[in-house]
Tab-separated table of C-alpha atoms in Angstrom:
chain	number	residue	atom	x	y	z
A	706	MET	CA	40.108	23.884	11.358
A	707	PRO	CA	38.737	20.373	11.363
A	708	ASP	CA	36.219	19.276	8.795
A	709	SER	CA	32.781	19.171	10.032
A	710	ASP	CA	29.597	18.231	8.258
A	711	SER	CA	26.428	20.379	8.736
A	712	SER	CA	24.685	17.781	10.547
A	713	THR	CA	26.942	18.496	13.552
A	714	ILE	CA	26.759	22.405	13.315
A	715	TYR	CA	23.211	22.820	12.458
A	716	PRO	CA	20.156	21.632	14.341
A	717	LEU	CA	17.947	19.042	12.520
A	718	VAL	CA	14.790	20.837	10.734
A	719	SER	CA	11.356	19.723	11.837
A	720	PHE	CA	9.893	19.350	8.180
A	721	ARG	CA	11.873	16.228	7.246
A	722	TYR	CA	10.232	13.471	8.896
A	723	SER	CA	8.496	9.974	8.181
A	724	VAL	CA	5.988	7.960	9.846
A	725	ILE	CA	6.364	4.042	9.715
A	726	PHE	CA	3.101	2.221	10.193
A	727	ASP	CA	3.069	-1.606	9.510
A	728	ASN	CA	6.506	-1.391	7.798
A	729	ASP	CA	5.355	1.191	5.503
A	730	PRO	CA	5.853	4.973	5.238
A	731	ILE	CA	2.875	7.265	5.448
A	732	GLY	CA	2.940	10.836	4.861
A	733	PHE	CA	1.414	13.177	7.413
A	734	SER	CA	1.522	16.918	7.118
A	735	GLU	CA	1.642	17.759	11.005
A	736	ILE	CA	2.368	15.584	14.222
A	737	SER	CA	1.683	17.109	17.438
A	738	GLY	CA	3.546	15.468	20.435
A	739	PRO	CA	4.831	12.976	21.430
A	740	ASN	CA	5.944	13.681	24.962
A	741	LEU	CA	7.047	12.052	28.247
A	742	GLU	CA	6.857	13.559	31.561
A	743	TYR	CA	7.555	11.867	35.044
A	744	GLU	CA	5.035	12.405	38.082
A	745	VAL	CA	6.953	13.918	40.965
A	746	ILE	CA	6.819	12.361	44.400
A	747	LYS	CA	7.460	14.560	47.304
A	748	TYR	CA	8.902	13.124	50.558
A	749	ARG	CA	10.239	14.581	53.777
A	750	ASP	CA	10.572	12.730	57.007
A	751	GLY	CA	10.679	14.044	60.322
A	752	LEU	CA	14.859	13.283	60.966
A	753	SER	CA	15.573	15.162	57.816
A	754	LYS	CA	18.124	17.901	58.274
A	755	GLN	CA	16.955	19.196	54.818
A	756	TYR	CA	14.544	21.950	55.585
A	757	GLY	CA	12.643	21.358	52.153
A	758	GLU	CA	11.051	18.131	50.895
A	759	MET	CA	13.125	15.604	48.497
A	760	LYS	CA	11.539	15.204	44.969
A	761	LEU	CA	11.757	11.656	43.763
A	762	PRO	CA	10.942	10.614	40.006
A	763	GLY	CA	7.552	8.787	40.019
A	764	ARG	CA	5.744	6.931	37.084
A	765	PRO	CA	6.285	8.094	33.590
A	766	LYS	CA	3.289	9.636	31.643
A	767	VAL	CA	2.854	9.918	27.762
A	768	SER	CA	0.743	12.325	25.996
A	769	ASP	CA	-1.529	11.364	23.313
A	770	VAL	CA	-0.198	12.005	19.708
A	771	THR	CA	-2.389	13.649	17.020
A	772	LEU	CA	-1.359	13.265	13.209
A	773	LYS	CA	-2.816	15.186	10.335
A	774	LYS	CA	-2.826	14.146	6.632
A	775	GLY	CA	-4.604	14.881	3.613
A	776	ILE	CA	-7.414	12.335	2.620
A	777	PHE	CA	-6.702	9.988	-0.324
A	778	PRO	CA	-9.524	7.874	-1.494
A	779	SER	CA	-6.909	4.894	-2.169
A	780	ASP	CA	-5.378	5.323	1.606
A	781	SER	CA	-7.650	3.579	3.863
A	782	LYS	CA	-4.837	1.822	6.265
A	783	PHE	CA	-5.720	3.887	9.173
A	784	PHE	CA	-9.498	3.613	8.778
A	785	GLU	CA	-9.523	-0.265	8.478
A	786	TRP	CA	-7.357	-0.217	11.651
A	787	ILE	CA	-9.780	2.055	13.547
A	788	MET	CA	-12.837	0.003	12.318
A	789	THR	CA	-11.002	-3.341	13.565
A	790	ASN	CA	-10.859	-1.873	17.056
A	791	HIS	CA	-14.885	-1.818	17.136
A	792	ASN	CA	-14.494	-5.535	18.148
A	793	LYS	CA	-11.305	-6.151	19.576
A	794	LEU	CA	-8.220	-3.412	20.366
A	795	LYS	CA	-5.435	-3.997	18.169
A	796	ARG	CA	-2.228	-2.415	19.190
A	797	LYS	CA	0.509	-1.468	17.045
A	798	ASP	CA	4.071	-0.054	17.322
A	799	ILE	CA	4.314	3.393	15.407
A	800	ALA	CA	7.696	5.117	14.549
A	801	ILE	CA	8.049	8.911	13.798
A	802	ASN	CA	11.644	9.461	12.363
A	803	LEU	CA	13.445	12.629	12.038
A	804	LEU	CA	15.442	12.967	9.034
A	805	ASP	CA	18.640	14.819	8.004
A	806	GLU	CA	19.085	16.618	4.489
A	807	GLU	CA	19.943	13.423	2.930
A	808	GLY	CA	16.785	11.678	4.052
A	809	LYS	CA	18.608	9.362	6.573
A	810	THR	CA	16.770	8.830	10.000
A	811	LYS	CA	18.703	10.593	12.979
A	812	MET	CA	16.009	10.565	15.702
A	813	VAL	CA	13.176	7.950	16.243
A	814	TRP	CA	10.157	8.396	18.446
A	815	THR	CA	8.567	5.089	18.791
A	816	LEU	CA	4.956	4.768	20.195
A	817	LEU	CA	4.856	1.535	21.821
A	818	LYS	CA	1.271	-0.459	21.916
A	819	ALA	CA	-0.490	2.601	20.235
A	820	TRP	CA	-4.262	2.416	19.490
A	821	PRO	CA	-6.378	4.900	17.737
A	822	MET	CA	-8.840	6.529	20.109
A	823	LYS	CA	-10.112	9.436	17.817
A	824	ILE	CA	-10.440	10.208	14.056
A	825	GLU	CA	-11.770	13.529	12.870
A	826	GLY	CA	-12.758	14.301	9.465
A	827	PRO	CA	-12.164	17.527	7.514
A	828	THR	CA	-13.684	20.794	7.995
A	829	PHE	CA	-16.276	21.438	5.022
A	830	LYS	CA	-16.589	24.851	3.740
A	831	GLY	CA	-17.888	25.934	0.470
A	832	ASP	CA	-15.744	28.964	-0.242
A	833	SER	CA	-12.278	27.259	0.874
A	834	ASN	CA	-9.656	25.930	-1.388
A	835	GLU	CA	-7.689	24.049	1.246
A	836	VAL	CA	-6.997	20.509	1.246
A	837	ALA	CA	-9.213	18.084	3.160
A	838	LEU	CA	-7.236	16.852	6.219
A	839	GLU	CA	-8.121	14.040	8.440
A	840	SER	CA	-6.880	13.959	12.180
A	841	LEU	CA	-6.061	10.641	14.079
A	842	THR	CA	-5.288	10.800	17.578
A	843	LEU	CA	-3.428	7.801	19.039
A	844	ALA	CA	-3.147	6.562	22.889
A	845	TYR	CA	-0.144	4.569	23.541
A	846	GLU	CA	1.534	3.051	26.641
A	847	GLU	CA	5.266	3.849	26.328
A	848	LEU	CA	7.487	6.195	24.398
A	849	LYS	CA	10.996	5.047	23.203
A	850	ILE	CA	13.404	7.714	22.128
A	851	GLU	CA	16.671	7.117	20.360
A	852	ALA	CA	19.486	8.826	18.285
A	853	ARG	CA	20.917	7.285	15.272
């Protein structure tokens, strides 16, 4: 039986990931998205011998991505980025890396030309003992997906 490591037998787990923002890793507790979808163009001409219509790929559409993280008083990178967008939109590329058991990057989703469209503060509750989480929603123009 040939030798095989666990990375070829088992799928990667979704709880080992990193986000690279301005060449620095930033920890997030949850990321939803990213998604890539193509519009469908339906076409049929009168000379077609095919009874139904043809379906052709149209324009790509990407979904917004929401990132959630605990609030740290010393971590203000995203807040500063959002505040700079009041005057002039500053787009950045953001990489979401899926890691293996050894911490090596195996898949990368790169959000190209991303910008913060929404920031949401924590839910304040007097009888809660949960961590205060902030939520950042990013819009972006293109999604680049690569396996390593």
